mmCIF file of C-alpha atoms in Angstrom:
data_model
loop_
_atom_site.group_PDB
_atom_site.id
_atom_site.type_symbol
_atom_site.label_atom_id
_atom_site.label_comp_id
_atom_site.label_asym_id
_atom_site.label_seq_id
_atom_site.Cartn_x
_atom_site.Cartn_y
_atom_site.Cartn_z
ATOM 1 C CA MET S 25 0.118 -29.037 85.921
ATOM 2 C CA PRO S 26 1.280 -30.082 82.395
ATOM 3 C CA LYS S 27 0.969 -34.076 81.553
ATOM 4 C CA ARG S 28 4.454 -35.960 81.466
ATOM 5 C CA VAL S 29 5.091 -37.190 77.688
ATOM 6 C CA LEU S 30 7.587 -39.682 77.900
ATOM 7 C CA GLN S 31 9.020 -41.641 74.688
ATOM 8 C CA GLY S 32 10.278 -45.312 74.656
ATOM 9 C CA THR S 33 10.028 -49.019 73.408
ATOM 10 C CA VAL S 34 7.270 -50.992 73.381
ATOM 11 C CA VAL S 35 8.576 -54.510 74.926
ATOM 12 C CA SER S 36 5.661 -56.137 75.810
ATOM 13 C CA ASP S 37 2.470 -56.478 74.215
ATOM 14 C CA LYS S 38 0.783 -59.519 75.631
ATOM 15 C CA THR S 39 -1.678 -58.499 77.547
ATOM 16 C CA ALA S 40 -5.436 -57.384 76.752
ATOM 17 C CA GLN S 41 -5.174 -53.501 75.802
ATOM 18 C CA THR S 42 -2.183 -52.739 78.285
ATOM 19 C CA ILE S 43 1.585 -52.766 76.837
ATOM 20 C CA VAL S 44 4.940 -52.187 78.677
ATOM 21 C CA VAL S 45 7.239 -49.530 77.591
ATOM 22 C CA SER S 46 10.759 -49.320 78.381
ATOM 23 C CA VAL S 47 12.189 -45.596 78.420
ATOM 24 C CA ALA S 48 15.847 -44.948 78.419
ATOM 25 C CA ARG S 49 17.496 -41.774 79.839
ATOM 26 C CA THR S 50 21.163 -41.066 80.677
ATOM 27 C CA THR S 51 22.398 -39.034 83.750
ATOM 28 C CA ARG S 52 25.605 -38.451 85.130
ATOM 29 C CA HIS S 53 27.028 -39.504 88.125
ATOM 30 C CA PRO S 54 27.369 -37.410 91.072
ATOM 31 C CA ILE S 55 30.768 -37.684 92.237
ATOM 32 C CA TYR S 56 32.576 -39.758 89.558
ATOM 33 C CA GLY S 57 31.168 -37.894 86.274
ATOM 34 C CA LYS S 58 30.593 -40.882 84.357
ATOM 35 C CA ILE S 59 27.586 -41.321 81.593
ATOM 36 C CA GLN S 60 24.783 -43.433 83.018
ATOM 37 C CA ARG S 61 22.094 -45.112 80.711
ATOM 38 C CA THR S 62 19.325 -46.085 82.930
ATOM 39 C CA SER S 63 15.846 -47.396 81.984
ATOM 40 C CA LYS S 64 12.684 -47.953 83.220
ATOM 41 C CA LYS S 65 9.472 -49.419 82.206
ATOM 42 C CA PHE S 66 5.877 -48.433 82.200
ATOM 43 C CA HIS S 67 3.128 -50.037 81.578
ATOM 44 C CA ALA S 68 0.416 -47.968 79.450
ATOM 45 C CA HIS S 69 -2.833 -48.263 78.319
ATOM 46 C CA ASN S 70 -3.683 -49.601 74.352
ATOM 47 C CA PRO S 71 -7.167 -49.864 73.735
ATOM 48 C CA ALA S 72 -7.192 -50.117 70.327
ATOM 49 C CA GLY S 73 -4.205 -52.388 69.990
ATOM 50 C CA THR S 74 -1.895 -50.314 67.824
ATOM 51 C CA ALA S 75 1.441 -50.120 69.274
ATOM 52 C CA LYS S 76 3.377 -53.929 68.558
ATOM 53 C CA LEU S 77 6.343 -55.199 70.200
ATOM 54 C CA GLY S 78 9.726 -53.518 68.828
ATOM 55 C CA ASP S 79 7.798 -50.235 68.108
ATOM 56 C CA VAL S 80 8.987 -46.498 69.011
ATOM 57 C CA VAL S 81 6.035 -44.686 70.936
ATOM 58 C CA GLU S 82 5.391 -41.731 72.599
ATOM 59 C CA ILE S 83 2.895 -41.989 76.374
ATOM 60 C CA VAL S 84 1.258 -39.189 77.794
ATOM 61 C CA GLU S 85 0.306 -39.024 81.586
ATOM 62 C CA CYS S 86 -3.461 -39.853 82.711
ATOM 63 C CA LYS S 87 -5.621 -40.854 85.665
ATOM 64 C CA PRO S 88 -4.935 -44.572 87.298
ATOM 65 C CA VAL S 89 -6.733 -46.612 84.903
ATOM 66 C CA SER S 90 -5.896 -49.636 87.125
ATOM 67 C CA LYS S 91 -3.075 -50.733 89.400
ATOM 68 C CA LEU S 92 -0.348 -50.338 87.685
ATOM 69 C CA LYS S 93 -1.254 -48.277 84.362
ATOM 70 C CA ARG S 94 -0.636 -44.201 84.671
ATOM 71 C CA PHE S 95 0.150 -43.729 81.059
ATOM 72 C CA GLU S 96 -2.065 -44.181 77.824
ATOM 73 C CA LEU S 97 -0.604 -44.980 74.281
ATOM 74 C CA HIS S 98 -0.579 -40.871 72.598
ATOM 75 C CA ARG S 99 1.189 -41.937 68.871
ATOM 76 C CA VAL S 100 3.251 -44.957 67.331
ATOM 77 C CA VAL S 101 6.319 -42.548 66.270
ATOM 78 C CA GLN S 102 8.277 -45.590 64.642
ATOM 79 C CA ALA S 103 6.696 -48.967 64.088
ATOM 80 C CA ALA S 104 8.851 -51.796 64.234
ATOM 81 C CA GLY S 105 10.730 -53.714 61.003
ATOM 82 C CA LEU S 106 10.494 -56.835 60.343
ATOM 83 C CA MET S 107 12.017 -58.903 62.561
ATOM 84 C CA VAL S 108 14.978 -61.422 61.159
ATOM 85 C CA THR S 109 14.775 -64.655 63.154
ATOM 86 C CA ASP S 110 17.672 -67.283 62.508
ATOM 87 C CA ASN S 111 16.218 -70.807 62.600
ATOM 88 C CA ALA S 112 18.200 -73.977 62.372
ATOM 89 C CA SER S 113 16.302 -75.001 59.210
ATOM 90 C CA ASP S 114 17.562 -72.036 57.020
ATOM 91 C CA VAL S 115 20.487 -73.131 57.667
ATOM 92 C CA GLN S 116 21.908 -75.585 54.586
ATOM 93 C CA ALA S 117 24.934 -77.827 55.286
#
């Protein structure tokens, strides 16, 4: 049986060796036919700590690592760019 490979965005990397990846997909409503966008979060094993918040990654199915982790990091597809923060100290009156 082939392993599932999913692509999504890292939404949390706060825990040690674990990332939370949000995978979005689109489905058509069975009655109304409208396209709906749904997302699901997966916990993935990241032993080297290479994936960071905002990265687009591929995760692959593996044997259970812990209670929630059933996936492991396969590769980082796109690294997150520099985050621009708007602080009140940056604004000059």
